[in-house]
XYZ file of C-alpha atoms in Angstrom:
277
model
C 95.099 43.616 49.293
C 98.648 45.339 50.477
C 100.967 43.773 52.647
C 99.835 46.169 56.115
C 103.323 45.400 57.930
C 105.275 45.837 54.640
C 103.039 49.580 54.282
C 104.310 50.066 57.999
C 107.656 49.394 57.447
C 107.355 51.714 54.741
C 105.777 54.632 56.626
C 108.879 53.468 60.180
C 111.633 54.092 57.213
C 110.289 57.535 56.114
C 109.855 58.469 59.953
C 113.510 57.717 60.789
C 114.415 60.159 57.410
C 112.209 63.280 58.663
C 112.197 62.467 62.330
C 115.162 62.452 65.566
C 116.736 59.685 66.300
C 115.624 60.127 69.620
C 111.882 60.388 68.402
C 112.270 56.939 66.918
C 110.894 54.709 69.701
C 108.749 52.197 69.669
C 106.168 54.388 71.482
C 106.908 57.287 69.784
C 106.883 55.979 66.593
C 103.190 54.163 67.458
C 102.525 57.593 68.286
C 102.697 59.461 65.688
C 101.833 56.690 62.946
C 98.575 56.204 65.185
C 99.320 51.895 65.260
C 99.618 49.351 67.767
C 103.108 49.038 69.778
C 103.226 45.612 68.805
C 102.633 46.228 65.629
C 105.806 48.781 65.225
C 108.186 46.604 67.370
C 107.213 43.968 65.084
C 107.986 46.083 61.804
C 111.197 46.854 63.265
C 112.374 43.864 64.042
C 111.423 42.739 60.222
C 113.776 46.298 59.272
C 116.073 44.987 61.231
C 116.546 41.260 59.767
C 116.741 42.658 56.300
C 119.622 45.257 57.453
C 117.805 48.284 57.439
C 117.683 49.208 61.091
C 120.890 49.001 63.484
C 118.522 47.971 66.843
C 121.725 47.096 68.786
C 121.179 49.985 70.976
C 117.710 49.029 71.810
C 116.078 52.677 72.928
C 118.461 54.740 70.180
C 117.761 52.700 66.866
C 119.045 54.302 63.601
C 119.105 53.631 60.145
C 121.973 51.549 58.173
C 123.629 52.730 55.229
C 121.076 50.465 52.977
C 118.397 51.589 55.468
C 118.763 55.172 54.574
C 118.637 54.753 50.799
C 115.705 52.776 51.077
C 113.860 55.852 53.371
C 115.330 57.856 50.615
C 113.877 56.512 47.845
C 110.173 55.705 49.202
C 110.145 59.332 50.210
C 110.772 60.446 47.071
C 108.453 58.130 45.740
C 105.811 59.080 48.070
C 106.272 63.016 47.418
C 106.124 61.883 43.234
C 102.656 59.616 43.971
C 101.370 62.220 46.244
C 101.313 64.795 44.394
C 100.562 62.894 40.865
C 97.451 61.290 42.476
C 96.508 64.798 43.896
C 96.884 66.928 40.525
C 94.931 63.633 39.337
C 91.843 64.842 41.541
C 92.174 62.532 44.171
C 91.438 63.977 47.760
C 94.550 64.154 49.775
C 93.832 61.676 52.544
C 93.068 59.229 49.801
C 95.802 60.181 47.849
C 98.586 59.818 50.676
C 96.753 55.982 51.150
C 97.474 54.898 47.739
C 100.760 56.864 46.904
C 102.105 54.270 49.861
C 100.718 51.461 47.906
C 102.429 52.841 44.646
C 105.567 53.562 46.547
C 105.781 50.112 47.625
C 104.190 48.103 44.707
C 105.193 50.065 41.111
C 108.103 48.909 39.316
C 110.905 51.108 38.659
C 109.235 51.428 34.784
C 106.116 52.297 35.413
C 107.244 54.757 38.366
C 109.287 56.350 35.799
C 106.280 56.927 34.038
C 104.410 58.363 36.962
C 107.484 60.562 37.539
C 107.800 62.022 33.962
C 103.423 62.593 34.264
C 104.124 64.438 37.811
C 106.881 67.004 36.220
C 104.679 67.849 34.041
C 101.894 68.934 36.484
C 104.595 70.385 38.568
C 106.290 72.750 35.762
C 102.796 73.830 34.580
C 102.167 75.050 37.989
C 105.515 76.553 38.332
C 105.123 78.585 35.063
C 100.572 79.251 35.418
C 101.367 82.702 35.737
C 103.851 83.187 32.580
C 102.035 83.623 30.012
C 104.839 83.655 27.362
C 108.632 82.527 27.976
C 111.275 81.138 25.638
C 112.577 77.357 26.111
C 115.245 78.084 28.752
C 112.826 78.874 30.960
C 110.965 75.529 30.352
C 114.617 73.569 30.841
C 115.123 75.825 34.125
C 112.311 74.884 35.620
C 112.212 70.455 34.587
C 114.159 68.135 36.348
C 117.237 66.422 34.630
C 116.052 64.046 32.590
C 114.253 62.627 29.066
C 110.660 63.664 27.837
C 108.807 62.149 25.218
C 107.002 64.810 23.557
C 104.112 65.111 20.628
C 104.879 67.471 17.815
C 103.240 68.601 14.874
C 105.338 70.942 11.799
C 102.586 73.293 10.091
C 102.733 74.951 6.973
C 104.030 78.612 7.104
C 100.534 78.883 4.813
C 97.063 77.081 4.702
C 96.805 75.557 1.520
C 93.950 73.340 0.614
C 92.308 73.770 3.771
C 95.424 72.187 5.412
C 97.958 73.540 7.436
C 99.433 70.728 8.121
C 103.115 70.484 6.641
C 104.227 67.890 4.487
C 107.444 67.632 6.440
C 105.450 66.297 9.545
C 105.577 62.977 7.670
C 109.572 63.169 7.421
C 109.800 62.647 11.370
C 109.579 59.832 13.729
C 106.851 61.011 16.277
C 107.153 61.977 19.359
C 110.451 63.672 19.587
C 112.329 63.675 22.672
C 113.509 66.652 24.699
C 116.773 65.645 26.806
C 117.445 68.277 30.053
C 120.832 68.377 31.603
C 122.050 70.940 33.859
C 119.767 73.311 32.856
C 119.609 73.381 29.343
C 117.585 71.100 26.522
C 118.176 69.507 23.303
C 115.205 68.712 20.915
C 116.166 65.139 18.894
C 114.581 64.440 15.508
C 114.563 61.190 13.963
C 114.517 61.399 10.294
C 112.173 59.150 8.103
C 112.143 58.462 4.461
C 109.265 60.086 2.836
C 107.824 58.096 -0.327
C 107.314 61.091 -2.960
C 105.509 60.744 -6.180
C 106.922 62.469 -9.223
C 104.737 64.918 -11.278
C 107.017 64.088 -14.084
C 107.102 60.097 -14.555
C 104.475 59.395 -11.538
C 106.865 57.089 -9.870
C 107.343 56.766 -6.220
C 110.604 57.814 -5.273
C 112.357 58.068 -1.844
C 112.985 61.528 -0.114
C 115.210 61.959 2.693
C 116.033 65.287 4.430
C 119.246 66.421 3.635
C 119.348 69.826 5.745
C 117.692 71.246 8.605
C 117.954 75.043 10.104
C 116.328 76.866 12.751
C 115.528 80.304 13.745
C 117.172 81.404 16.886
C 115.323 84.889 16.775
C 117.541 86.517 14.503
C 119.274 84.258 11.891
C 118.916 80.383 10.731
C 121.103 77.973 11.942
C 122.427 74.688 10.592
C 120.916 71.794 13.189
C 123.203 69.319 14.756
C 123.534 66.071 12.886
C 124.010 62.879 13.937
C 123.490 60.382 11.469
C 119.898 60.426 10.991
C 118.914 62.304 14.603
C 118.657 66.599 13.815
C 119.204 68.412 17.189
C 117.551 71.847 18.113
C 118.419 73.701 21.134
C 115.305 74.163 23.705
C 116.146 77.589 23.992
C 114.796 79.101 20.438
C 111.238 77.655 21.249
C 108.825 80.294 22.122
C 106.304 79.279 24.312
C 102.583 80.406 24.855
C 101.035 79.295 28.061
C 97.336 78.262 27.518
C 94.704 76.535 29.593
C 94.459 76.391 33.331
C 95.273 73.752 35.987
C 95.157 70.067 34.988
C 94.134 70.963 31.031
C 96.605 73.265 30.938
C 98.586 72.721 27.679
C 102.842 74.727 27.516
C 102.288 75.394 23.353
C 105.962 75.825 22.111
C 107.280 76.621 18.568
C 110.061 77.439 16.161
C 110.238 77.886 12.269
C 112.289 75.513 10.511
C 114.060 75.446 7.044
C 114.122 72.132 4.993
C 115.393 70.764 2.319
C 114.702 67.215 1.049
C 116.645 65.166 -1.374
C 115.234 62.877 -4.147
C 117.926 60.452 -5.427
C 120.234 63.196 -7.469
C 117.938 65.977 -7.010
C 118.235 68.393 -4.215
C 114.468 69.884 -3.268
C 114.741 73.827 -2.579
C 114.190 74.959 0.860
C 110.619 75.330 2.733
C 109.633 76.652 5.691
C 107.836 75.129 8.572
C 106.668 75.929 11.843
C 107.583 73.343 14.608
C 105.284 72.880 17.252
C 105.010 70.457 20.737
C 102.592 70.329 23.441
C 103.995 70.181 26.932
């Protein structure tokens, strides 16, 4: 069961953030949170022993420095729960119940979690009503930050019933899109692919030794850094399908790649990248 003062001292915090300092009496503050007067001056008093309520002006208490990051923080937290738990299907008055408990309770790891989960919801509402838009748009629209998404690299042709290209096997999976001031970076990791030879039969190593994308008009070489290839977000075209929780941001670019074999350089194929936002 949750701590009920430690939920309350939660919910006194977030009122001092949104709410006058005047408003933040005792019976104010029992007021609006619809609890016992006893049961706020209590809380308080517990804010104030763990320095995050000045109290030394007894009917004009205000946040400390520490105070304020802390109401800072839980309401962001609360907003990020909220709204996860809500896009979840949870009704709202139940929702805003356990987002407090998640607030209080997560650690920072899983809450980063929670956070990344909520973006998503929150940029597929954003962008429901485009129904096609180039990566920029996507990087516009997330929050600065890391994403950790799947990906799948498709054969420009079926063959054998399978579309699925034999480069898909070459990359660490998922790949990670990194969002900084507006713009995104795709990272690849690079894995040695075990090839057989039609010639002898043996099982030889094959690395990728170049990697280009097509920015709409020409291919470009990919940034390398050792063995992570980096794509700009912006060449992905996306297609919006779905709607509301299931719906799914389907983005893609064709690639060139070429692989090496020991000596011998592979010639060039093309595949189509895809991830699933």
């Amino acid at each position: 069961m949750p701590n009920q003062i430690e939920i309350l001292k939660l919910r006194i915090l977030i009122c001092f953030l949104e709410m006058s300092q005047e408003s933040c009496t005792v019976t104010n503050l029992s007021k609006t949170l619809v609890e016992e007067k006893y049961a706020v001056s209590r809380a308080m008093m517990a804010l104030e022993k763990e320095g995050l309520l000045d109290r030394s002006e007894v009917r004009h208490p205000a946040l400390t420095p520490a105070g304020s990051d802390a109401a800072k923080k839980y309401a962001e937290r609360m907003d990020i729960a909220m709204n996860h738990l809500i896009y979840e299907g949870v009704a709202p008055q139940a929702a805003q119940k356990d987002a407090r408990v998640l607030s209080l309770y997560c650690s920072d790891e899983i809450f980063e979690v929670i956070r990344g989960t909520e973006e998503r919801y929150r940029v597929k509402h954003v962008l429901r009503n485009r129904k096609n838009f180039d990566g920029s748009v996507l990087c516009r629209t997330l929050r600065d930050g890391s994403y950790s998404l799947p990906f799948i690299l498709y054969r420009e042709n079926v063959k054998n019933h399978d579309n699925i290209s034999m480069a898909n096997e070459g990359f660490e999976h998922p790949c990670d899109l990194t969002v900084q001031k507006d713009l995104g970076v795709i990272r690849l990791k690079a894995l040695p692919v075990t090839h057989s030879s039609a010639a002898d039969g043996l099982k030889k190593s094959a690395k990728l030794s170049s990697l280009k994308y097509f920015d709409g008009e020409h291919y470009c070489d990919a940034e390398r850094n050792g063995d992570f290839w980096h794509i700009p977000a912006e060449v992905l075209h996306f297609v919006n399908i779905g709607n509301d929780v299931g719906r799914v941001l389907h983005g893609s670019v064709c690639l060139k790649m070429s692989i090496s074999i020991g000596p011998v350089h592979m010639p060039e194929s093309v595949a189509i990248f895809t991830i699933l936002f």
